[in-house]
XYZ file of C-alpha atoms in Angstrom:
753
model
C 63.852 183.403 -100.908
C 61.146 181.282 -101.005
C 59.154 180.245 -104.139
C 55.197 180.717 -103.425
C 53.392 177.707 -104.186
C 51.783 175.200 -101.992
C 54.614 173.529 -100.299
C 55.020 169.639 -100.323
C 52.849 168.507 -97.433
C 54.566 167.704 -94.257
C 52.501 164.881 -93.004
C 53.150 161.405 -95.407
C 49.742 160.016 -93.763
C 48.192 162.574 -94.994
C 49.235 162.756 -98.503
C 50.600 158.910 -99.880
C 48.881 156.134 -98.507
C 51.251 153.723 -97.515
C 51.075 149.889 -97.702
C 50.174 147.916 -94.433
C 51.452 144.398 -94.586
C 54.751 142.884 -95.006
C 57.012 142.954 -98.229
C 60.329 142.797 -99.010
C 63.304 146.154 -98.965
C 65.480 145.137 -101.100
C 68.391 147.475 -99.715
C 68.791 144.301 -97.150
C 68.331 141.410 -99.278
C 65.309 139.193 -99.478
C 66.188 137.394 -96.534
C 67.729 140.252 -94.176
C 65.005 142.668 -96.045
C 61.909 140.980 -95.239
C 59.784 143.846 -93.542
C 56.865 144.243 -92.001
C 54.957 147.642 -91.548
C 52.403 149.072 -89.322
C 50.899 151.834 -87.823
C 52.657 154.390 -85.571
C 50.490 153.049 -82.717
C 50.630 149.362 -83.252
C 54.173 149.730 -84.055
C 54.884 151.472 -80.860
C 53.155 148.559 -78.971
C 54.670 145.546 -81.024
C 58.018 147.473 -79.659
C 56.993 147.152 -76.422
C 55.786 144.015 -76.370
C 59.047 142.831 -77.795
C 60.895 144.809 -74.781
C 58.577 143.102 -72.657
C 58.841 139.249 -74.184
C 63.585 139.900 -73.832
C 62.969 140.466 -70.178
C 60.502 137.552 -69.905
C 62.279 135.368 -71.479
C 65.969 136.932 -68.720
C 63.859 134.977 -66.305
C 63.129 131.915 -67.930
C 67.356 131.443 -68.736
C 67.782 132.126 -65.798
C 65.691 129.264 -64.175
C 68.020 127.208 -67.116
C 71.113 128.255 -65.720
C 70.071 127.724 -61.933
C 69.073 124.103 -63.113
C 72.424 123.503 -64.433
C 74.343 124.813 -62.077
C 72.446 123.160 -58.781
C 72.887 119.972 -60.636
C 76.187 120.433 -61.469
C 76.978 121.487 -57.371
C 75.071 118.601 -55.905
C 76.615 116.621 -53.228
C 75.380 113.483 -51.153
C 78.003 114.155 -48.701
C 77.459 116.255 -45.362
C 78.093 120.209 -46.338
C 78.088 123.246 -44.748
C 75.271 126.045 -44.740
C 77.441 128.241 -47.417
C 76.738 124.956 -49.465
C 72.417 124.822 -48.156
C 71.585 128.208 -48.420
C 73.527 128.736 -52.187
C 71.260 125.069 -53.348
C 68.248 126.578 -51.658
C 68.875 130.058 -53.449
C 69.473 128.557 -56.840
C 66.168 126.772 -56.837
C 64.281 129.441 -55.577
C 65.061 132.769 -56.807
C 62.970 134.077 -60.017
C 65.521 136.444 -61.778
C 69.253 137.012 -61.642
C 69.237 140.098 -59.597
C 66.707 138.582 -57.128
C 69.862 135.973 -57.396
C 72.247 138.162 -56.544
C 70.574 140.175 -53.772
C 70.122 136.671 -51.767
C 73.772 135.171 -52.984
C 75.409 138.551 -51.681
C 73.439 137.897 -48.314
C 74.992 134.942 -47.858
C 78.651 135.958 -48.774
C 78.201 138.680 -45.762
C 76.578 136.159 -43.454
C 79.539 133.950 -44.053
C 82.773 135.854 -44.831
C 84.317 133.106 -42.705
C 83.508 130.006 -44.736
C 85.989 128.989 -47.208
C 83.659 127.803 -49.409
C 82.930 131.254 -51.818
C 83.893 130.055 -54.881
C 80.774 128.825 -56.110
C 78.406 131.117 -54.653
C 81.033 134.228 -56.824
C 80.759 132.173 -59.514
C 77.091 131.809 -59.252
C 76.815 135.818 -58.570
C 79.298 136.488 -61.757
C 77.103 133.876 -64.045
C 73.781 136.282 -63.168
C 75.544 139.452 -63.460
C 76.280 138.198 -66.995
C 72.901 136.835 -67.735
C 71.527 140.472 -66.172
C 74.038 142.419 -68.796
C 73.394 139.968 -72.040
C 69.747 140.627 -71.644
C 69.757 144.576 -70.909
C 72.097 144.472 -74.307
C 69.495 142.236 -76.007
C 66.318 144.061 -74.783
C 68.058 147.620 -75.968
C 68.579 145.600 -79.360
C 65.406 145.122 -79.445
C 64.335 147.966 -80.476
C 66.515 147.271 -83.288
C 64.240 145.328 -85.368
C 62.435 148.748 -85.979
C 65.548 151.617 -86.371
C 67.643 149.398 -87.725
C 65.369 149.202 -90.832
C 64.392 153.204 -90.941
C 61.404 154.867 -91.916
C 61.050 153.661 -95.595
C 57.764 152.611 -96.329
C 55.924 151.378 -99.582
C 53.759 153.486 -101.276
C 50.052 152.089 -101.794
C 49.762 153.407 -105.433
C 46.944 154.877 -106.984
C 46.007 155.871 -110.441
C 49.627 154.355 -111.738
C 51.103 156.953 -114.391
C 52.335 159.444 -115.549
C 50.853 163.038 -116.521
C 50.732 163.854 -120.553
C 54.009 166.065 -121.242
C 53.346 169.235 -122.368
C 53.157 170.285 -125.924
C 53.757 173.825 -125.587
C 50.179 175.125 -126.144
C 49.221 177.758 -123.710
C 45.774 176.631 -123.358
C 47.043 173.121 -121.219
C 46.285 175.340 -118.197
C 46.111 172.307 -116.204
C 48.487 170.417 -117.122
C 50.873 173.490 -116.862
C 49.391 174.493 -113.394
C 49.492 171.268 -112.108
C 53.165 171.003 -113.203
C 53.860 174.683 -112.079
C 52.446 173.567 -108.759
C 55.015 170.271 -108.945
C 57.679 172.232 -110.000
C 57.596 175.101 -107.139
C 57.376 172.094 -104.518
C 60.457 170.868 -105.599
C 62.303 173.957 -105.609
C 60.886 174.602 -102.307
C 62.100 171.149 -101.109
C 65.763 171.628 -102.689
C 66.053 175.268 -101.212
C 65.329 173.891 -97.376
C 66.780 170.198 -97.545
C 69.574 170.040 -99.894
C 70.986 173.137 -98.823
C 73.287 173.264 -95.400
C 71.911 176.355 -94.307
C 68.472 175.316 -94.895
C 66.119 176.166 -91.619
C 62.847 175.698 -93.489
C 59.714 173.208 -91.995
C 59.127 171.015 -94.343
C 59.544 167.043 -94.185
C 63.320 166.624 -95.344
C 62.878 162.849 -95.065
C 60.381 162.105 -97.439
C 62.112 160.831 -100.189
C 64.485 157.429 -100.420
C 67.431 159.912 -100.674
C 66.831 163.373 -98.542
C 69.479 164.483 -101.294
C 71.621 163.414 -104.442
C 74.711 165.027 -104.217
C 76.420 164.772 -107.293
C 80.284 165.321 -107.897
C 81.447 169.357 -108.239
C 84.117 170.444 -110.276
C 84.435 173.893 -109.967
C 87.120 174.228 -111.968
C 86.215 172.974 -115.010
C 87.416 173.082 -118.567
C 85.550 175.269 -121.239
C 82.558 172.507 -122.629
C 82.724 174.294 -125.862
C 85.676 175.558 -128.121
C 88.338 177.248 -125.818
C 87.675 180.686 -127.152
C 83.744 180.593 -126.536
C 84.278 180.647 -123.006
C 85.412 183.428 -120.563
C 87.504 181.873 -118.961
C 89.443 178.120 -120.271
C 89.022 177.034 -116.617
C 86.654 178.073 -113.169
C 84.045 176.587 -115.144
C 81.889 173.865 -113.146
C 80.794 170.521 -114.551
C 78.272 168.322 -111.795
C 78.315 165.254 -112.425
C 75.708 162.927 -110.526
C 77.628 159.830 -110.836
C 75.310 156.697 -111.641
C 72.228 156.969 -109.732
C 70.543 154.338 -108.619
C 66.297 153.599 -109.656
C 66.216 152.329 -106.424
C 68.931 153.492 -103.793
C 68.143 157.358 -104.894
C 64.888 157.595 -106.520
C 63.089 154.659 -104.177
C 62.200 152.368 -106.914
C 62.664 148.878 -105.217
C 64.165 146.325 -106.845
C 66.305 143.391 -106.500
C 70.151 144.344 -107.495
C 69.594 142.663 -110.998
C 66.557 144.385 -112.020
C 67.170 148.244 -111.358
C 68.346 150.994 -114.174
C 71.609 153.291 -113.394
C 70.944 156.980 -114.640
C 74.031 159.202 -115.090
C 73.311 163.039 -115.727
C 76.149 165.514 -116.537
C 75.827 168.947 -116.734
C 78.904 171.824 -117.687
C 78.492 175.084 -117.516
C 80.515 178.506 -118.492
C 79.996 182.141 -119.115
C 79.994 182.569 -123.053
C 82.169 185.710 -124.608
C 79.968 187.918 -126.633
C 82.927 189.798 -128.269
C 82.519 189.247 -131.942
C 79.124 187.191 -131.595
C 77.396 190.222 -130.663
C 75.585 193.137 -132.926
C 73.231 196.315 -132.973
C 69.694 196.943 -134.323
C 67.195 199.219 -134.078
C 63.684 198.139 -133.579
C 60.390 198.606 -132.006
C 61.513 198.807 -128.745
C 64.849 200.379 -129.343
C 68.300 199.577 -130.297
C 68.890 195.631 -129.104
C 71.786 194.230 -128.971
C 71.629 190.849 -131.244
C 73.291 187.841 -130.008
C 74.541 185.473 -132.820
C 75.230 181.757 -131.395
C 72.844 180.377 -133.952
C 69.739 179.968 -135.569
C 66.831 180.957 -134.977
C 63.285 179.610 -136.765
C 60.609 182.208 -135.920
C 57.388 182.745 -137.261
C 58.720 185.698 -140.012
C 61.288 183.144 -140.971
C 64.671 182.155 -140.324
C 66.909 184.631 -137.786
C 71.021 184.384 -137.822
C 70.718 185.358 -133.553
C 68.911 183.311 -130.903
C 68.290 186.498 -128.247
C 67.750 189.975 -128.383
C 67.723 192.288 -125.432
C 68.122 195.689 -124.664
C 70.940 198.127 -124.152
C 72.281 198.936 -121.023
C 71.039 202.888 -121.277
C 67.697 201.031 -121.911
C 67.674 198.842 -118.929
C 68.558 201.769 -116.645
C 67.224 204.635 -118.398
C 63.808 204.708 -115.905
C 65.499 204.122 -112.830
C 67.545 206.786 -113.260
C 64.526 209.149 -113.674
C 63.109 211.069 -111.089
C 59.880 209.420 -111.579
C 61.756 205.809 -111.478
C 63.983 206.066 -108.474
C 61.289 203.745 -106.246
C 60.487 201.627 -108.867
C 60.521 197.585 -108.186
C 62.973 195.965 -110.880
C 64.377 192.332 -110.800
C 66.823 190.911 -113.258
C 65.701 189.194 -116.711
C 66.520 186.097 -117.135
C 65.860 183.760 -120.730
C 66.791 180.466 -121.442
C 67.256 179.131 -125.247
C 68.442 175.304 -125.972
C 68.641 173.184 -128.966
C 65.626 171.788 -130.628
C 63.922 171.747 -133.857
C 63.716 175.209 -134.109
C 66.952 176.794 -133.017
C 70.494 175.778 -134.848
C 72.933 176.422 -132.770
C 76.738 177.454 -134.205
C 80.012 174.947 -134.519
C 81.723 176.594 -132.165
C 79.313 175.323 -129.453
C 77.343 172.377 -130.875
C 77.986 169.389 -129.664
C 76.412 165.920 -131.189
C 77.654 164.216 -127.437
C 75.115 166.576 -125.708
C 72.216 169.039 -125.644
C 73.162 172.387 -125.016
C 71.631 175.276 -123.105
C 72.303 178.905 -123.438
C 70.726 181.177 -120.284
C 70.702 185.360 -120.860
C 71.082 186.945 -117.720
C 70.329 191.006 -118.127
C 70.260 193.740 -115.319
C 67.519 195.103 -115.974
C 67.921 198.068 -114.258
C 68.838 196.293 -111.144
C 71.751 198.528 -109.297
C 74.658 196.335 -107.483
C 76.253 197.701 -104.511
C 79.604 196.612 -104.535
C 81.633 196.404 -107.693
C 81.991 192.496 -108.557
C 84.238 190.783 -110.953
C 81.464 187.922 -111.574
C 82.381 186.199 -115.255
C 78.322 185.575 -115.387
C 76.540 188.997 -113.908
C 79.061 191.447 -115.508
C 79.156 194.330 -113.127
C 80.668 197.571 -114.536
C 83.562 199.213 -113.297
C 82.322 202.707 -112.932
C 79.541 203.823 -110.505
C 76.903 205.932 -111.386
C 75.255 208.665 -109.123
C 71.686 208.003 -107.756
C 69.955 210.641 -106.185
C 67.253 209.760 -103.362
C 64.593 212.750 -103.414
C 62.412 212.810 -99.849
C 60.523 215.877 -98.843
C 63.598 217.074 -96.925
C 66.476 216.329 -98.457
C 67.998 214.625 -101.664
C 70.723 212.070 -101.170
C 72.978 210.411 -103.767
C 75.007 207.362 -103.419
C 76.886 205.678 -106.038
C 75.589 202.740 -107.598
C 76.987 199.881 -110.328
C 75.312 199.395 -113.204
C 76.065 196.232 -115.503
C 78.816 196.397 -118.247
C 76.654 193.957 -120.871
C 73.063 193.959 -121.839
C 72.349 190.456 -121.267
C 75.604 187.482 -120.625
C 75.437 184.276 -122.002
C 75.853 181.423 -119.937
C 76.642 178.476 -121.796
C 75.883 174.629 -120.637
C 75.444 171.216 -122.028
C 73.404 168.202 -120.217
C 74.457 164.460 -121.016
C 72.713 161.310 -119.871
C 73.819 157.978 -119.912
C 71.648 154.884 -118.806
C 72.944 151.582 -117.604
C 71.493 148.324 -117.195
C 71.865 145.748 -114.347
C 69.069 143.208 -115.711
C 71.276 140.629 -116.796
C 73.654 140.820 -113.929
C 76.285 142.407 -115.127
C 76.726 146.473 -115.557
C 76.124 147.426 -118.919
C 75.166 150.631 -120.164
C 74.812 153.500 -123.296
C 76.954 156.368 -124.093
C 77.065 159.355 -122.535
C 74.932 161.944 -124.740
C 71.899 164.148 -125.099
C 68.593 162.819 -123.492
C 67.219 161.702 -127.001
C 70.485 159.511 -128.269
C 71.087 158.504 -124.573
C 67.842 156.702 -124.661
C 67.889 155.074 -128.149
C 71.500 153.672 -127.185
C 70.407 152.545 -124.109
C 67.207 151.009 -125.037
C 68.500 147.412 -126.544
C 69.964 146.979 -122.957
C 66.356 146.815 -121.993
C 64.773 144.430 -124.641
C 63.324 147.655 -126.728
C 64.148 150.704 -128.953
C 63.088 154.051 -128.947
C 60.184 153.932 -131.130
C 59.308 150.779 -128.237
C 59.442 153.323 -125.539
C 57.575 156.415 -127.369
C 55.186 154.006 -127.485
C 55.159 152.834 -123.311
C 56.477 149.360 -124.074
C 55.923 147.320 -121.351
C 55.730 143.843 -123.065
C 58.921 142.883 -120.452
C 60.128 143.743 -117.436
C 63.122 145.293 -118.576
C 61.493 147.151 -121.019
C 58.396 148.363 -118.563
C 61.315 149.773 -116.171
C 63.357 151.626 -118.738
C 59.647 152.997 -119.415
C 58.662 153.882 -116.312
C 62.402 155.662 -115.110
C 62.886 157.832 -117.987
C 59.358 158.985 -117.909
C 60.340 160.757 -114.398
C 64.085 161.684 -115.187
C 63.264 163.182 -118.456
C 60.510 165.474 -117.914
C 62.767 167.367 -114.854
C 64.704 169.156 -117.582
C 66.787 172.324 -115.945
C 64.555 174.387 -118.981
C 61.443 174.041 -117.473
C 62.361 175.559 -114.118
C 64.154 178.626 -115.569
C 61.001 179.175 -117.853
C 58.795 178.556 -114.454
C 61.140 180.597 -112.078
C 63.172 182.882 -114.023
C 65.048 185.407 -112.038
C 63.854 183.888 -108.805
C 65.732 180.648 -109.463
C 69.155 182.909 -108.888
C 70.473 181.839 -105.197
C 71.411 186.104 -105.954
C 68.363 186.248 -104.618
C 68.085 186.721 -100.941
C 70.334 189.414 -101.293
C 68.086 191.542 -103.704
C 65.652 194.297 -102.069
C 63.894 197.068 -104.412
C 65.798 196.696 -107.131
C 68.791 196.775 -105.710
C 71.505 193.725 -105.192
C 73.512 194.657 -102.204
C 75.826 191.387 -102.631
C 76.897 188.663 -105.426
C 78.935 185.594 -103.330
C 82.534 184.724 -104.804
C 81.811 182.606 -107.828
C 78.129 183.516 -107.709
C 76.690 182.420 -111.037
C 78.456 178.720 -110.203
C 75.924 178.975 -106.807
C 73.410 179.120 -108.977
C 73.970 176.688 -111.386
C 74.551 174.024 -108.494
C 70.951 175.329 -106.971
C 69.473 174.772 -110.730
C 70.840 171.543 -110.425
C 69.426 170.144 -106.286
C 66.232 171.458 -107.860
C 66.148 169.662 -110.972
C 67.281 166.387 -108.379
C 64.398 167.532 -106.139
C 62.111 167.805 -109.296
C 63.203 164.048 -110.543
C 62.507 162.497 -107.138
C 59.238 163.990 -106.512
C 58.148 162.851 -110.221
C 58.897 159.131 -109.494
C 56.188 159.740 -106.179
C 53.898 161.076 -108.995
C 54.114 157.800 -111.010
C 52.889 155.785 -108.322
C 50.308 158.232 -106.433
C 48.752 161.279 -108.179
C 46.256 163.449 -107.018
C 42.143 162.109 -107.565
C 40.722 165.010 -109.437
C 38.960 164.059 -112.432
C 40.692 166.984 -114.316
C 44.063 166.234 -114.136
C 42.956 162.437 -114.504
C 41.897 163.102 -117.894
C 45.588 164.360 -118.666
C 47.276 161.516 -117.466
C 48.759 158.763 -119.128
C 47.707 155.470 -117.245
C 49.800 152.785 -116.638
C 47.512 149.795 -117.227
C 50.203 147.527 -117.977
C 50.901 144.706 -115.354
C 54.867 145.176 -115.423
C 54.348 149.045 -115.087
C 51.385 148.659 -112.117
C 54.288 146.353 -110.687
C 56.465 149.170 -110.448
C 53.998 151.267 -109.390
C 53.162 149.391 -106.273
C 57.648 148.849 -105.826
C 57.505 152.706 -105.045
C 59.356 153.245 -101.312
C 59.684 156.851 -99.763
C 59.959 157.800 -96.104
C 57.507 158.291 -93.288
C 57.370 158.771 -90.150
C 53.595 158.125 -89.015
C 54.465 154.125 -89.673
C 57.121 151.483 -88.554
C 58.691 149.461 -89.764
C 60.623 146.135 -88.851
C 62.546 143.181 -89.733
C 60.378 140.006 -89.864
C 64.057 138.340 -89.769
C 64.672 139.998 -86.177
C 61.004 139.420 -85.396
C 61.118 135.820 -86.299
C 64.845 135.485 -84.181
C 63.604 137.071 -81.243
C 60.557 135.019 -80.994
C 61.342 131.484 -82.472
C 64.630 131.624 -80.078
C 63.003 133.492 -77.048
C 59.323 130.783 -77.500
C 62.522 128.193 -77.481
C 64.258 129.121 -74.556
C 60.558 129.826 -73.033
C 59.187 126.382 -74.114
C 62.527 124.343 -72.803
C 62.706 126.032 -69.132
C 59.062 124.655 -68.411
C 59.297 121.177 -69.682
C 62.692 120.522 -68.150
C 61.875 119.987 -64.702
C 58.771 117.655 -66.277
C 61.557 115.624 -67.881
C 64.127 115.576 -65.444
C 61.046 114.373 -63.565
C 60.144 111.193 -66.104
C 63.304 110.247 -66.221
C 63.554 109.805 -62.467
C 60.325 107.918 -62.075
C 61.300 105.758 -65.692
C 65.002 105.370 -64.941
C 66.077 106.993 -61.467
C 68.162 108.990 -63.255
C 70.547 111.489 -61.153
C 68.573 110.388 -57.998
C 70.114 112.516 -55.675
C 70.248 115.222 -57.396
C 66.472 115.078 -58.791
C 65.838 114.742 -54.856
C 67.741 117.703 -53.839
C 65.993 120.010 -56.377
C 62.895 118.919 -55.509
C 63.316 118.791 -51.862
C 64.614 122.343 -51.693
C 61.507 124.209 -53.006
C 59.849 126.631 -50.989
C 56.923 124.658 -50.005
C 59.394 121.351 -49.664
C 61.370 123.343 -47.858
C 58.527 124.347 -45.163
C 57.263 120.666 -45.429
C 60.302 119.518 -44.161
C 60.639 121.998 -41.489
C 57.069 121.031 -40.295
C 57.607 117.539 -40.627
C 61.047 117.620 -38.835
C 59.150 119.282 -36.027
C 56.561 116.553 -35.614
C 53.995 118.483 -36.948
C 51.640 117.221 -39.624
C 51.178 113.792 -41.588
C 52.373 114.359 -45.543
C 51.516 113.194 -48.979
C 53.173 114.250 -52.240
C 56.709 115.039 -50.583
C 58.571 114.746 -53.995
C 56.042 116.717 -55.889
C 55.275 120.997 -56.544
C 52.702 121.094 -53.607
C 53.140 118.952 -50.589
C 50.090 118.511 -48.790
C 48.627 117.122 -45.124
C 45.426 115.032 -44.138
C 41.842 117.389 -44.223
C 42.063 119.948 -41.045
C 45.836 119.346 -39.789
C 47.287 122.119 -38.095
C 51.035 123.067 -38.483
C 53.616 124.539 -35.736
C 53.284 128.830 -36.029
C 55.934 130.837 -34.951
C 57.101 131.228 -31.512
C 58.862 134.640 -31.043
C 59.507 134.646 -27.539
C 63.007 135.239 -28.769
C 62.740 137.514 -31.561
C 66.176 137.208 -32.836
C 65.599 133.481 -32.917
C 61.798 132.514 -33.629
C 61.184 128.916 -33.984
C 58.183 126.840 -34.802
C 55.764 125.888 -31.533
C 52.660 123.109 -31.461
C 49.464 124.529 -32.502
C 47.450 125.677 -29.441
C 50.161 125.964 -27.370
C 50.082 129.590 -25.742
C 53.160 131.614 -26.134
C 53.468 132.565 -22.894
C 53.450 128.536 -21.924
C 56.069 127.951 -24.122
C 58.093 130.676 -23.343
C 58.046 129.358 -19.510
C 58.526 125.889 -20.567
C 61.859 126.512 -21.340
C 63.015 127.240 -17.675
C 61.399 124.886 -16.434
C 60.262 120.725 -16.272
C 59.204 119.322 -13.152
C 59.243 115.776 -12.483
C 56.277 115.046 -11.553
C 52.804 116.431 -12.851
C 50.610 117.233 -10.223
C 47.856 119.112 -11.732
C 46.536 115.399 -13.248
C 46.096 114.268 -9.450
C 47.570 111.333 -10.352
C 51.337 109.559 -11.656
C 51.492 107.047 -14.892
C 53.762 104.166 -14.495
C 55.826 103.111 -17.562
C 53.332 100.563 -18.594
C 50.760 103.146 -18.732
C 50.101 103.619 -22.648
C 49.599 107.162 -23.918
C 47.209 107.546 -26.647
C 48.464 109.400 -29.326
C 46.774 112.223 -30.821
C 47.120 114.625 -33.565
C 47.994 118.304 -33.090
C 45.515 120.506 -32.064
C 42.193 117.591 -32.037
C 42.731 118.678 -28.446
C 42.734 121.882 -26.215
C 46.048 121.598 -24.503
C 45.952 122.865 -20.675
C 48.036 125.306 -19.697
C 51.035 123.661 -18.175
C 55.152 124.207 -17.090
C 58.032 122.404 -18.410
C 60.894 121.887 -16.134
C 63.800 121.136 -19.091
C 66.029 123.833 -19.168
C 67.273 122.751 -22.528
C 65.758 124.191 -26.290
C 63.059 122.590 -27.697
C 63.861 120.808 -30.368
C 64.050 117.430 -32.108
C 67.592 116.141 -30.441
C 66.215 116.237 -27.369
C 62.285 115.826 -27.824
C 62.325 113.057 -30.749
C 58.147 112.873 -30.779
C 55.915 115.445 -29.174
C 52.324 113.709 -28.520
C 48.818 114.819 -27.275
C 46.760 113.171 -25.018
C 43.250 112.783 -25.877
C 40.606 113.372 -23.557
C 43.663 114.203 -20.487
C 44.012 117.940 -21.854
C 47.228 117.303 -21.550
C 50.872 117.153 -22.871
C 53.038 114.097 -23.236
C 56.899 114.092 -23.360
C 58.955 111.348 -24.803
C 62.078 112.294 -23.281
C 65.018 110.147 -25.433
C 68.639 111.838 -24.475
C 70.833 111.507 -27.576
C 74.243 109.213 -27.094
C 75.599 109.980 -23.641
C 73.707 112.821 -23.239
C 72.074 113.510 -19.964
C 68.788 114.621 -18.961
C 68.187 117.961 -17.626
C 68.919 118.851 -14.110
C 66.221 118.135 -11.594
C 64.695 115.254 -13.481
C 65.584 111.584 -12.202
C 64.068 109.703 -15.367
C 65.704 106.580 -17.027
C 65.751 106.781 -20.310
C 62.808 106.508 -22.724
C 60.498 106.848 -19.815
C 57.424 109.010 -19.969
C 56.423 111.782 -18.564
C 53.141 113.641 -18.407
C 53.728 117.357 -19.004
């Protein structure tokens, strides 16, 4: 079943304008509900930036952790290699992942070490840091997804369409209202139904679906003898629906309206309430459930229907076997022109009666449905073609028209005072009159669009929407196409009726009426800009009513909404951690400079930096004259050259003097001569060896006869002799260490190399 109308727009961006900026979503409270709405593209960029920021904060928190562990682990006493490597990694690893990787290498290389507890602890801390901030990064998108897709409508032409006065000349209002009802019916069919598989945007309204409490075994809504079944009737109670939660009128908990609607229906008996009468269109059955004022005066019946035979006469004729037919559905409700009889009159409710006639529709199967009233005896229906005539057994209706009686009750409650106060559960007018005082107004004040106070404006705005979506309006619009049984109707043949089909029909009506009400709230805030329609619109010019229009919520995936609290928390806390991480070292340096605070810990942290470790290696090997040895970047004198790698043994690279050829240094490890014949003379102990900086003079190719390693323990200093083209080594054996075999120099003797 499809309602032929322009469907609800599938893109909120192209229909309802949305407010972009900061606002308060009162569903989450004043603090947590602070919300920022952005277009989707900007929202995606903000989500990406937030995730990147959290990842950046992770690296800065890791630096804070490294600083704390490094200082707490610092010891002045000699330690093994595991300690020093652990400290160096803490000083220089930029991320916890990098720290875990390097510490894992250290643990693998020092399996035999008994001091592995501290590196293992650091690995565990780094793992916790990674896991924690990975989770935090994942939850950073929660600042948007947790808020959902609720947005504020940017109000335009705040107001409501003037109620139809019943004039058939009001074509503009009727056409617009017909489109609204069709849109609501399409939405109910595709979004309210569990079987809905349509393409409409079912996430437009604040609540996707308003579900009532359905009792399908309810009592008779009238006197018991007026219902076909004392029980097995249907009663739908909406419960208390909130102007905020269900209809999207964004407001604090103390400024909301609660509304309740109870719809109670039962198939009615006809015995004793019908009569036959010959009319200009043939014999008719009159239904005497009240008096009806017509243009010819007061009648004692409220509905007239053609006889069953007359309804099927054309279809059963030879000329009419192929004619299309559909049910006829008429409604009657108590009004100033209709007065129901006492047995169905309700002082606390409006009474609606729906008359269903088969109107020539045949039923393929028998049914005991209490409203459709399918007969028990089939008739022969012959289909004639060019070659043959085929007869089928079909079922007809057992009564000319079948009445379904319903009561409609409303109740209004106010939370304005902080406590829930409710008016009576009654007819729509009595419910409004009984609750008006709770909103600082009266029935007459409501009729005049009273908006002198915030509670009165709230009642006016809310009830203008809920009271305009009457069930009878839907039946006027759709007639028999409002029945769910229509999906099994084909060419005038009802192929199937569900069990208690009439109850399913009533439930579908109720769904459509709720969807219509949801649509009317959006229509209050934003209406089409057609000047012809605006001329028939009751504009809300009072500031309090306009404020309510600006508070209308809807759902849209074309925008992204963020928790301002979440954004502020992430960037404030994260920013504080980042600033702290960058200020920590300068503060520690200031405390050291001013008070010598934690002297050794500070100097070890400084010396373990990558550039300082490089400085320590070069300086210890005797290369360079260094300054700024406790700063971030140590430096040498201008144009000084430092040692480079000797990779003669690729498994054990060492530093070599600048300019010294690799082959020369390699050969020097195998032999050291006792005299330098290259120069043509021997130096005495009294001769002075002028000292030059490395690289200041070219080095002459030389062979060293010392078989021991080139290191600081054997050679305490390496001096270059300017203008001589030679290298002079001052050999100072340590302790009881003897000179290399083949040398006979006294301790401290100088020898030209």
